[in-house]
PDB file of N, CA and C in Angstrom:
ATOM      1  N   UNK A   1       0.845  -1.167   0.000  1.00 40.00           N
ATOM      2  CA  UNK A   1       0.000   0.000   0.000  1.00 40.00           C
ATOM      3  C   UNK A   1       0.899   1.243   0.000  1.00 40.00           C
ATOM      4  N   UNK A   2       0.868   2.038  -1.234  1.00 41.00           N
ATOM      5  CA  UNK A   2       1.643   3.512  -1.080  1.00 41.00           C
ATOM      6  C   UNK A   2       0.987   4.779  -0.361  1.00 41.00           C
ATOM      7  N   UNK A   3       1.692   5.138   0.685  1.00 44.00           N
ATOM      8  CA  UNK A   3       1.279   6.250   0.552  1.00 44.00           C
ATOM      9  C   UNK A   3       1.038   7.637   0.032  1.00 44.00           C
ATOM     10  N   UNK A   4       0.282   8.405  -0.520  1.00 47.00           N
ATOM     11  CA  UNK A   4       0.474  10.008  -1.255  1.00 47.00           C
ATOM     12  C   UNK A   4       0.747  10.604  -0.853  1.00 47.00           C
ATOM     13  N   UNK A   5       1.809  11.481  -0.953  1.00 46.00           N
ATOM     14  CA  UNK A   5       2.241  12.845  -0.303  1.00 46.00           C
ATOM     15  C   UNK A   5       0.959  14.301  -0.813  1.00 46.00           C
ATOM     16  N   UNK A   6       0.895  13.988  -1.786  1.00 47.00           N
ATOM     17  CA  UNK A   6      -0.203  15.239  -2.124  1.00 47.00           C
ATOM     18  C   UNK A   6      -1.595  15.343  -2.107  1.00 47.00           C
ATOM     19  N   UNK A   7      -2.393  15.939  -2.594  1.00 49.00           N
ATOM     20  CA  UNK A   7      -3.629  15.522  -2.431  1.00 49.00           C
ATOM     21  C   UNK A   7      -4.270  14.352  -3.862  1.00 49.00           C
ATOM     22  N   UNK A   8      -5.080  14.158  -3.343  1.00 51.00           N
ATOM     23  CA  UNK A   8      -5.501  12.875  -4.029  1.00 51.00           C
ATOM     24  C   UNK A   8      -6.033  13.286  -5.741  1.00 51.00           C
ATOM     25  N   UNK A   9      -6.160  12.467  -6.706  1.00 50.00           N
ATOM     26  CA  UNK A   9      -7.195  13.441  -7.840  1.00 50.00           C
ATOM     27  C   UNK A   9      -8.473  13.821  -7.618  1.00 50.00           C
ATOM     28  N   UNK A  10      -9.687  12.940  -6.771  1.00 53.00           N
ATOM     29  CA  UNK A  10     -10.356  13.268  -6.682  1.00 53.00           C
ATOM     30  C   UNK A  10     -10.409  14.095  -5.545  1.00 53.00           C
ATOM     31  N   UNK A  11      -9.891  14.645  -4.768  1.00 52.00           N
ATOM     32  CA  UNK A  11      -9.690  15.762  -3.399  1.00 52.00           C
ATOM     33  C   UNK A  11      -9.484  17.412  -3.985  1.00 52.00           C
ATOM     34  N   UNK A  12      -9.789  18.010  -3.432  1.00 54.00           N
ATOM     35  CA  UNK A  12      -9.654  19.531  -4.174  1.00 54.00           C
ATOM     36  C   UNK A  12      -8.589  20.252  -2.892  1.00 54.00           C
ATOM     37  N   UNK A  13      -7.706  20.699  -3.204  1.00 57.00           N
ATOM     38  CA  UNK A  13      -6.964  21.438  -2.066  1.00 57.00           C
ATOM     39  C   UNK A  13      -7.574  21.702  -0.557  1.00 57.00           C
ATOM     40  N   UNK A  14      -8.896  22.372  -1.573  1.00 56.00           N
ATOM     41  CA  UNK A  14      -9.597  23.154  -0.117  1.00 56.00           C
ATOM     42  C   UNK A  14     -10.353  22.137   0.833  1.00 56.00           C
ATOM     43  N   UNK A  15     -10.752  21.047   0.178  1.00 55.00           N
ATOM     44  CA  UNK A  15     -10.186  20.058   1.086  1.00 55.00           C
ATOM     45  C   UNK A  15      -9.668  19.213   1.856  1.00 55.00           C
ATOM     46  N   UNK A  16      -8.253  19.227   1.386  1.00 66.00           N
ATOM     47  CA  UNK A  16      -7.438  18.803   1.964  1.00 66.00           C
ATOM     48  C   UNK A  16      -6.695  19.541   3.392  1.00 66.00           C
ATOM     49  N   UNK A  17      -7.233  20.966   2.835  1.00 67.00           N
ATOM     50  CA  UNK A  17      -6.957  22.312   3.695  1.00 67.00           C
ATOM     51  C   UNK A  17      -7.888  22.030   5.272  1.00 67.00           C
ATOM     52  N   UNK A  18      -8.943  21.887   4.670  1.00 69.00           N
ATOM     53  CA  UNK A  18     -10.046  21.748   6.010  1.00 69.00           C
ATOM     54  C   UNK A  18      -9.705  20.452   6.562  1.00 69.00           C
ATOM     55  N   UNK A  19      -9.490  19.170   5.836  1.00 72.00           N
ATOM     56  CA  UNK A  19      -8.904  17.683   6.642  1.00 72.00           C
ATOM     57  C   UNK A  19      -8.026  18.199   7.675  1.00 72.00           C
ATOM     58  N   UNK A  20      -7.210  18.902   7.329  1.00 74.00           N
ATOM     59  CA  UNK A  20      -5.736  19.000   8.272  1.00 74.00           C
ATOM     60  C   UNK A  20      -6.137  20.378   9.556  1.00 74.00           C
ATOM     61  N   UNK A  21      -6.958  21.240   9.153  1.00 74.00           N
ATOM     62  CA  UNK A  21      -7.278  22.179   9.995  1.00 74.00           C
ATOM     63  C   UNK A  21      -8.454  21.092  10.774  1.00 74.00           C
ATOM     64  N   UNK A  22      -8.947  20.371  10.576  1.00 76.00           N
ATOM     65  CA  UNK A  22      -9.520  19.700  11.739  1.00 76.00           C
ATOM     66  C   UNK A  22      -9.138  18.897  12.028  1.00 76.00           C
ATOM     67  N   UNK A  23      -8.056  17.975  11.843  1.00 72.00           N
ATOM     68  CA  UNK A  23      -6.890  17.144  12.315  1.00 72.00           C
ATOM     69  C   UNK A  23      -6.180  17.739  13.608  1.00 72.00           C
ATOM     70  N   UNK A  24      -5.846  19.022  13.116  1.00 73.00           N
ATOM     71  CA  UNK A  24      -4.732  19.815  13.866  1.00 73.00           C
ATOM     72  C   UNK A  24      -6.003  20.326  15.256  1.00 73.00           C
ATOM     73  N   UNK A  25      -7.208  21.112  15.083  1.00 75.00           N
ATOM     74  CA  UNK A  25      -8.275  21.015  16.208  1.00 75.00           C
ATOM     75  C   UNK A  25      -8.420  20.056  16.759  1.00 75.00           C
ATOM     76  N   UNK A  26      -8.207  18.512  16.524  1.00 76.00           N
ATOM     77  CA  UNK A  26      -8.890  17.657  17.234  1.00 76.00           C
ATOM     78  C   UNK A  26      -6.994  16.909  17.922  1.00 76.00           C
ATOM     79  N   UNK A  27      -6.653  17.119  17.338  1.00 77.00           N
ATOM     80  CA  UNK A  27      -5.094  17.098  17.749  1.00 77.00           C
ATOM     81  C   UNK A  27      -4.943  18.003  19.313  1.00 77.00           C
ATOM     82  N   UNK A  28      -5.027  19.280  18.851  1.00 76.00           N
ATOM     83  CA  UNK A  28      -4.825  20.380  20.046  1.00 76.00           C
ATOM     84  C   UNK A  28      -5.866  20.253  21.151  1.00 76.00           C
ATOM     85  N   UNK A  29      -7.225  19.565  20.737  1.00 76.00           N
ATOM     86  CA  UNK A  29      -8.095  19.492  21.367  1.00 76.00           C
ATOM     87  C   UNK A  29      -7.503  17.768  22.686  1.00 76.00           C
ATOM     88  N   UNK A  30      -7.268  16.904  22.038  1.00 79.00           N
ATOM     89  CA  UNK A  30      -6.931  15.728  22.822  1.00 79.00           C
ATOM     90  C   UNK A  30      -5.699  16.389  23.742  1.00 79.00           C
ATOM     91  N   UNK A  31      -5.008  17.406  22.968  1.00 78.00           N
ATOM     92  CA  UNK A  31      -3.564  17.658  23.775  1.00 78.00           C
ATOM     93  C   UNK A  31      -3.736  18.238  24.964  1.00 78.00           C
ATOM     94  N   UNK A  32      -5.050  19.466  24.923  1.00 78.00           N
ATOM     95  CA  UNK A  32      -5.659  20.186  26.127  1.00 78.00           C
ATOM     96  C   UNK A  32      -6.060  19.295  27.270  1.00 78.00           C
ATOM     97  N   UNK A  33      -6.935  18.206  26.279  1.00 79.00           N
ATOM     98  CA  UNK A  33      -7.348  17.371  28.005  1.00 79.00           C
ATOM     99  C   UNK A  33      -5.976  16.530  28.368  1.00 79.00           C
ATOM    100  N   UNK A  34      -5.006  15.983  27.831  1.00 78.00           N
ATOM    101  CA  UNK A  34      -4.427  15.538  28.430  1.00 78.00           C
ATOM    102  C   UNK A  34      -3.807  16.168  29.090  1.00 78.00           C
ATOM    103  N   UNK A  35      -3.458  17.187  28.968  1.00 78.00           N
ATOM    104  CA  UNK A  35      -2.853  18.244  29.583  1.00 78.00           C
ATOM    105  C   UNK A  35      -3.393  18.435  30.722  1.00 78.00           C
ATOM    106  N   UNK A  36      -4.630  19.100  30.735  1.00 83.00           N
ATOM    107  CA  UNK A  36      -5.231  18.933  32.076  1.00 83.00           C
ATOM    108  C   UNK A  36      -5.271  18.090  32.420  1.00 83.00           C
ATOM    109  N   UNK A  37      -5.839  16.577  32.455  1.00 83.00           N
ATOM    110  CA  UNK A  37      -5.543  15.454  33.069  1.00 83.00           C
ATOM    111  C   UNK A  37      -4.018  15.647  34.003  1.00 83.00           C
ATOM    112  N   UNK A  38      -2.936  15.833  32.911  1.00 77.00           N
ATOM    113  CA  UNK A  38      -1.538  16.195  33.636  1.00 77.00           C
ATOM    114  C   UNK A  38      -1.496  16.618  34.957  1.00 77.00           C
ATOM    115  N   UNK A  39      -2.180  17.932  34.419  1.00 80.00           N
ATOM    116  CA  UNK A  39      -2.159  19.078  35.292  1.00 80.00           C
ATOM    117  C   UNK A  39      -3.285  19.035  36.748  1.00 80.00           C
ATOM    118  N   UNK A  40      -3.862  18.196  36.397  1.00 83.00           N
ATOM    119  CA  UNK A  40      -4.911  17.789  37.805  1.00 83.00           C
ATOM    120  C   UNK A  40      -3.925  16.652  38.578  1.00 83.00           C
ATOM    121  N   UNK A  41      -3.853  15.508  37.952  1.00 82.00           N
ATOM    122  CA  UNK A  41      -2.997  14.559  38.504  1.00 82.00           C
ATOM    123  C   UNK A  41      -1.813  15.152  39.355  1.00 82.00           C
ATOM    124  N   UNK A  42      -1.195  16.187  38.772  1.00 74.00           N
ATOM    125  CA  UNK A  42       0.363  16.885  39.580  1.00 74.00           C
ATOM    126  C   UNK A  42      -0.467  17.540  41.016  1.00 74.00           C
ATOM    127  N   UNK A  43      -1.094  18.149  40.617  1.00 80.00           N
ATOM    128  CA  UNK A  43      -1.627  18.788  41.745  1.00 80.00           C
ATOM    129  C   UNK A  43      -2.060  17.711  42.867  1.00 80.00           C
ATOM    130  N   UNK A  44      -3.184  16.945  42.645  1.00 80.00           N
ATOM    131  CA  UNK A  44      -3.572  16.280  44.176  1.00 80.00           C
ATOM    132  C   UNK A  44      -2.414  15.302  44.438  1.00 80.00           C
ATOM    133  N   UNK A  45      -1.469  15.286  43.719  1.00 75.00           N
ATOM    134  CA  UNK A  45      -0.211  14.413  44.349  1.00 75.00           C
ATOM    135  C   UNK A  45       0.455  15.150  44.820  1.00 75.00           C
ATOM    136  N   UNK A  46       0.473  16.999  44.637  1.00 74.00           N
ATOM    137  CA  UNK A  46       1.764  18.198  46.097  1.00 74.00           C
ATOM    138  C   UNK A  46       0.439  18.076  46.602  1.00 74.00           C
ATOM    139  N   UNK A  47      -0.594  17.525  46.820  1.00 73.00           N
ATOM    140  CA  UNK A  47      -1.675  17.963  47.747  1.00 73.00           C
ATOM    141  C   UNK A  47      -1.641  16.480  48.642  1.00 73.00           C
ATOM    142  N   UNK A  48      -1.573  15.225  48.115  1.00 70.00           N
ATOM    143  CA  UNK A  48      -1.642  13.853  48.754  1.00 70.00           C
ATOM    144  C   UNK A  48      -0.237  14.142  50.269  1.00 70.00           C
ATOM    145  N   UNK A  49       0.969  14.389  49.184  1.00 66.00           N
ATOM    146  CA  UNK A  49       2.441  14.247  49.789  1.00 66.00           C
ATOM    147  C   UNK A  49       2.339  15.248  51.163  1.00 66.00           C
ATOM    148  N   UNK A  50       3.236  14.569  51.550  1.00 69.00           N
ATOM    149  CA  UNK A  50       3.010  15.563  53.041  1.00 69.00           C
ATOM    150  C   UNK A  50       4.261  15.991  53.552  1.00 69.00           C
ATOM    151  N   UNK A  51       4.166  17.231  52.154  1.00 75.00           N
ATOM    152  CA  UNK A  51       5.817  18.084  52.628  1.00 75.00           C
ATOM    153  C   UNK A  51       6.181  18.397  54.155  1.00 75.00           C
ATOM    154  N   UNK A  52       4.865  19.067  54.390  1.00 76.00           N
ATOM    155  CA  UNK A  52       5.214  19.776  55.726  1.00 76.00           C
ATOM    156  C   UNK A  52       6.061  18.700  56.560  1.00 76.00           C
ATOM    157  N   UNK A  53       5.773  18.011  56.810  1.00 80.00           N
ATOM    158  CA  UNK A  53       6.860  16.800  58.085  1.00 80.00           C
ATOM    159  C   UNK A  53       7.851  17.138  57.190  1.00 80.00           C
ATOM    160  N   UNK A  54       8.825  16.945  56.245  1.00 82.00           N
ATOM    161  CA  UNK A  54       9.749  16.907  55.753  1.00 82.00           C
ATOM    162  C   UNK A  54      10.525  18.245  56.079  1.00 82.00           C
ATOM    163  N   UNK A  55       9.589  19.500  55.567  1.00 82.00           N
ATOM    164  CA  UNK A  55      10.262  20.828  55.614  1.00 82.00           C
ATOM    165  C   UNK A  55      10.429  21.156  56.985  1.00 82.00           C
ATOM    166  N   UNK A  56       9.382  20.451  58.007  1.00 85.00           N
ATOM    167  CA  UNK A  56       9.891  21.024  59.539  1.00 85.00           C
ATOM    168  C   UNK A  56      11.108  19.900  60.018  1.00 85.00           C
ATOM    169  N   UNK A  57      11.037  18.553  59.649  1.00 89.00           N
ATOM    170  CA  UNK A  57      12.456  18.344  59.908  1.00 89.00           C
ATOM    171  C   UNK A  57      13.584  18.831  59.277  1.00 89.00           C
ATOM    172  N   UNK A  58      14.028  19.149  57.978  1.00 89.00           N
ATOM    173  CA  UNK A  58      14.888  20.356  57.663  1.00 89.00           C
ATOM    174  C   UNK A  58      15.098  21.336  58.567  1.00 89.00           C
ATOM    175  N   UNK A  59      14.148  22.229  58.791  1.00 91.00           N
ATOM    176  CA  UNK A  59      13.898  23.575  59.612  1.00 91.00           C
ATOM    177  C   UNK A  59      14.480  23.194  60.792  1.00 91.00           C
ATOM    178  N   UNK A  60      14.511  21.665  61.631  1.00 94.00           N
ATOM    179  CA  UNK A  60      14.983  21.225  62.729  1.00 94.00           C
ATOM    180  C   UNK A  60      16.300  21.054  62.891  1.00 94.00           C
ATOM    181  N   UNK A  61      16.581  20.449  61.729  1.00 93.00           N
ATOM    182  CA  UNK A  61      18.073  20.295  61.338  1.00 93.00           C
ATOM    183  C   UNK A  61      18.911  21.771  61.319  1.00 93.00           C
ATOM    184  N   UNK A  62      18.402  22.269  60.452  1.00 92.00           N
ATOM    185  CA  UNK A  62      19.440  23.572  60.235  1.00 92.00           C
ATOM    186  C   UNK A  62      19.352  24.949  61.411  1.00 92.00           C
ATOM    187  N   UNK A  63      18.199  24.561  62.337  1.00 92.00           N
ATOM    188  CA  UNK A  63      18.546  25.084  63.533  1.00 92.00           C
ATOM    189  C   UNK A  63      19.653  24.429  64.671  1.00 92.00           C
ATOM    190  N   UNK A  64      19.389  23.572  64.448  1.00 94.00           N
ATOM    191  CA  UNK A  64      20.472  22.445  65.171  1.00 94.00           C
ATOM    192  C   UNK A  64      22.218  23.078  64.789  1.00 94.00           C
ATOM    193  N   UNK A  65      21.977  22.734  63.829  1.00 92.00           N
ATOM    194  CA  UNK A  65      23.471  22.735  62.862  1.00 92.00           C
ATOM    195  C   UNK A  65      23.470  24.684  63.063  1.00 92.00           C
ATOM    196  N   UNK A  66      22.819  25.737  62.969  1.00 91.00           N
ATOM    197  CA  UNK A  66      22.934  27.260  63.656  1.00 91.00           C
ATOM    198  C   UNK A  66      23.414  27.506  65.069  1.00 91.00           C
ATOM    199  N   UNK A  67      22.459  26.356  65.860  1.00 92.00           N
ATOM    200  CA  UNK A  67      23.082  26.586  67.281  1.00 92.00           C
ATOM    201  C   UNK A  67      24.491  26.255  67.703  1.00 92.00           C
ATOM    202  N   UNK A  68      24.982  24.902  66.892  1.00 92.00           N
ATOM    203  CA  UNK A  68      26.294  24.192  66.944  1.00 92.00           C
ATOM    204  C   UNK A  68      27.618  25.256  66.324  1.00 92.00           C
ATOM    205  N   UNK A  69      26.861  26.080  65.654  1.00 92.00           N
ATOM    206  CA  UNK A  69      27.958  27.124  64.422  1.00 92.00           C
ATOM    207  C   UNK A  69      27.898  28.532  65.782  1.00 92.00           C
ATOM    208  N   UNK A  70      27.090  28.789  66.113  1.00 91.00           N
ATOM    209  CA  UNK A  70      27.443  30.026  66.962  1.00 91.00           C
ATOM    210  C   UNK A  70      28.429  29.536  68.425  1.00 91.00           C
ATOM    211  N   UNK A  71      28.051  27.767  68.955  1.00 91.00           N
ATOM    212  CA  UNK A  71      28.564  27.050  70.332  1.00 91.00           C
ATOM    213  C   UNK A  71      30.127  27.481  69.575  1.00 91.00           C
ATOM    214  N   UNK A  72      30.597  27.140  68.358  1.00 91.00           N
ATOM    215  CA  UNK A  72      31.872  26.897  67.817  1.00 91.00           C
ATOM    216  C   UNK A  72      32.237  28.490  68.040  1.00 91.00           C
ATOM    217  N   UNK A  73      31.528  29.005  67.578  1.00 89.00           N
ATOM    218  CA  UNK A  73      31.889  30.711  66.969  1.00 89.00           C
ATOM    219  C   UNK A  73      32.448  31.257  68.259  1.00 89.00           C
ATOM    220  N   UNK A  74      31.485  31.276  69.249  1.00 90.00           N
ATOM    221  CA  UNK A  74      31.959  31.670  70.794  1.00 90.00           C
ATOM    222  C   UNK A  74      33.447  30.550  71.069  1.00 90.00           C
ATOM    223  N   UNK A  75      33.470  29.597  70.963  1.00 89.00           N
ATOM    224  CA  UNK A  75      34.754  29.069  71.636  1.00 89.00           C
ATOM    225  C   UNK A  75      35.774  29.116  71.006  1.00 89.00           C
ATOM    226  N   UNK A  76      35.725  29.710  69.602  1.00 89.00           N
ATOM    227  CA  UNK A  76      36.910  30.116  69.092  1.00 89.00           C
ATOM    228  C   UNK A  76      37.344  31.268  69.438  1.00 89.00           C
ATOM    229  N   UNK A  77      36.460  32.357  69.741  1.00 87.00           N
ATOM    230  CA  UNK A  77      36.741  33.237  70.134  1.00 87.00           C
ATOM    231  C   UNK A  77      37.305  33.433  71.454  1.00 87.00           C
ATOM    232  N   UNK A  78      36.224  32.719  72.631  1.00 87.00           N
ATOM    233  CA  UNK A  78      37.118  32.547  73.747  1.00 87.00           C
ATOM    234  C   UNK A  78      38.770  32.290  73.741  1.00 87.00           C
ATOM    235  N   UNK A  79      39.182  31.070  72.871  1.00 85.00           N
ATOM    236  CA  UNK A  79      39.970  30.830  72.384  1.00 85.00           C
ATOM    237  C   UNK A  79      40.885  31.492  72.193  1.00 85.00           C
ATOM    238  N   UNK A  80      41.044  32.139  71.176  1.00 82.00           N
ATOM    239  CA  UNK A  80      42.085  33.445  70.468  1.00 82.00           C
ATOM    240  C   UNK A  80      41.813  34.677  71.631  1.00 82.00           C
ATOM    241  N   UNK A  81      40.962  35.128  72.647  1.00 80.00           N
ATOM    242  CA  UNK A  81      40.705  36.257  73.460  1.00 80.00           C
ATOM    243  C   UNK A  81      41.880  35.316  75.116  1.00 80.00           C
ATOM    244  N   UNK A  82      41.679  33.779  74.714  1.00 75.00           N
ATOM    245  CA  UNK A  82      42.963  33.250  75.890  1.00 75.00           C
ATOM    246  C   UNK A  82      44.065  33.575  75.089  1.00 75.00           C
ATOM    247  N   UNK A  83      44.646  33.119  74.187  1.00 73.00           N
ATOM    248  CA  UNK A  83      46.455  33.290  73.260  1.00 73.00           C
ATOM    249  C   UNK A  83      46.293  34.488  73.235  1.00 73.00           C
ATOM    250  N   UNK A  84      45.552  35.632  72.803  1.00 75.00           N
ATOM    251  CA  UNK A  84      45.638  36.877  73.295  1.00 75.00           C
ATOM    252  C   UNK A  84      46.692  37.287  74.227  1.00 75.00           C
ATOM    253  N   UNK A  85      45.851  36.711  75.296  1.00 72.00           N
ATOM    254  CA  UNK A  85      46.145  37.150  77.286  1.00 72.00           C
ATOM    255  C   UNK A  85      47.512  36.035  77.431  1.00 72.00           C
ATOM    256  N   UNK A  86      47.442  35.290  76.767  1.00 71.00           N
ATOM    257  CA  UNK A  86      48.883  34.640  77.254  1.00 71.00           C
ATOM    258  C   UNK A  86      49.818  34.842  76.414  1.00 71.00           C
ATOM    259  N   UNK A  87      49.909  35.510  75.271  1.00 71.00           N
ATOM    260  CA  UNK A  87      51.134  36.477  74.272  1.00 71.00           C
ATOM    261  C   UNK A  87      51.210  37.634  74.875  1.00 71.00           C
ATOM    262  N   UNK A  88      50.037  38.327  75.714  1.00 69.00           N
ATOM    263  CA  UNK A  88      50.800  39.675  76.238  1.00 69.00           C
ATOM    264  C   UNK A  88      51.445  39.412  78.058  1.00 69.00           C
ATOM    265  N   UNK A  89      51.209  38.477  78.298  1.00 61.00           N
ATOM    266  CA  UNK A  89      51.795  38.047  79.271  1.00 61.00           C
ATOM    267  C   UNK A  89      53.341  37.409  79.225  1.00 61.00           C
ATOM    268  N   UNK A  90      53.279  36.403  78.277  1.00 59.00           N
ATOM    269  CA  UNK A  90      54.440  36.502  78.616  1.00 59.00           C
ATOM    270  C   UNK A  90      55.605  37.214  77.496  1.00 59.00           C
TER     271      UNK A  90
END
């Protein structure tokens, strides 16, 4: 079976014109709902998932790991404020 690239003999352009302009509508038309389909499906699945537990353990963590960075920050400083006091001493 060959296929035609052009229009057929008995087909007139302007029909072939309207085949493909409602090809291409019913094309764009299936693409919309799937699309939405897409686009509904994404949604009640960030709506199912249950970020929040996740983002407040993060939030837990990197307060943790803030408090541990300032415990350090102060004892380095203590630190260098002792070699300070014991370079001008002796």
């Amino acid at each position: 079976m060959l296929r035609q690239c052009g229009p057929a003999a008995d087909q007139s352009p302007v029909l072939d014109m309207t085949l493909e302009r409602e090809l291409y509508a019913a094309a764009m038309a299936a693409d919309e709902k799937v699309n939405m389909k897409l686009s509904a499906r994404c949604e009640q699945r960030l709506h199912e998932a249950s970020w929040q537990d996740e983002l407040d353990k993060m939030k837990q963590v990197v307060d943790e790991l803030d408090t541990k960075l300032e415990y350090v920050r102060d004892r380095v400083a203590r630190q260098s404020g002792l070699l300070r006091m014991s370079s001008i001493l002796v």
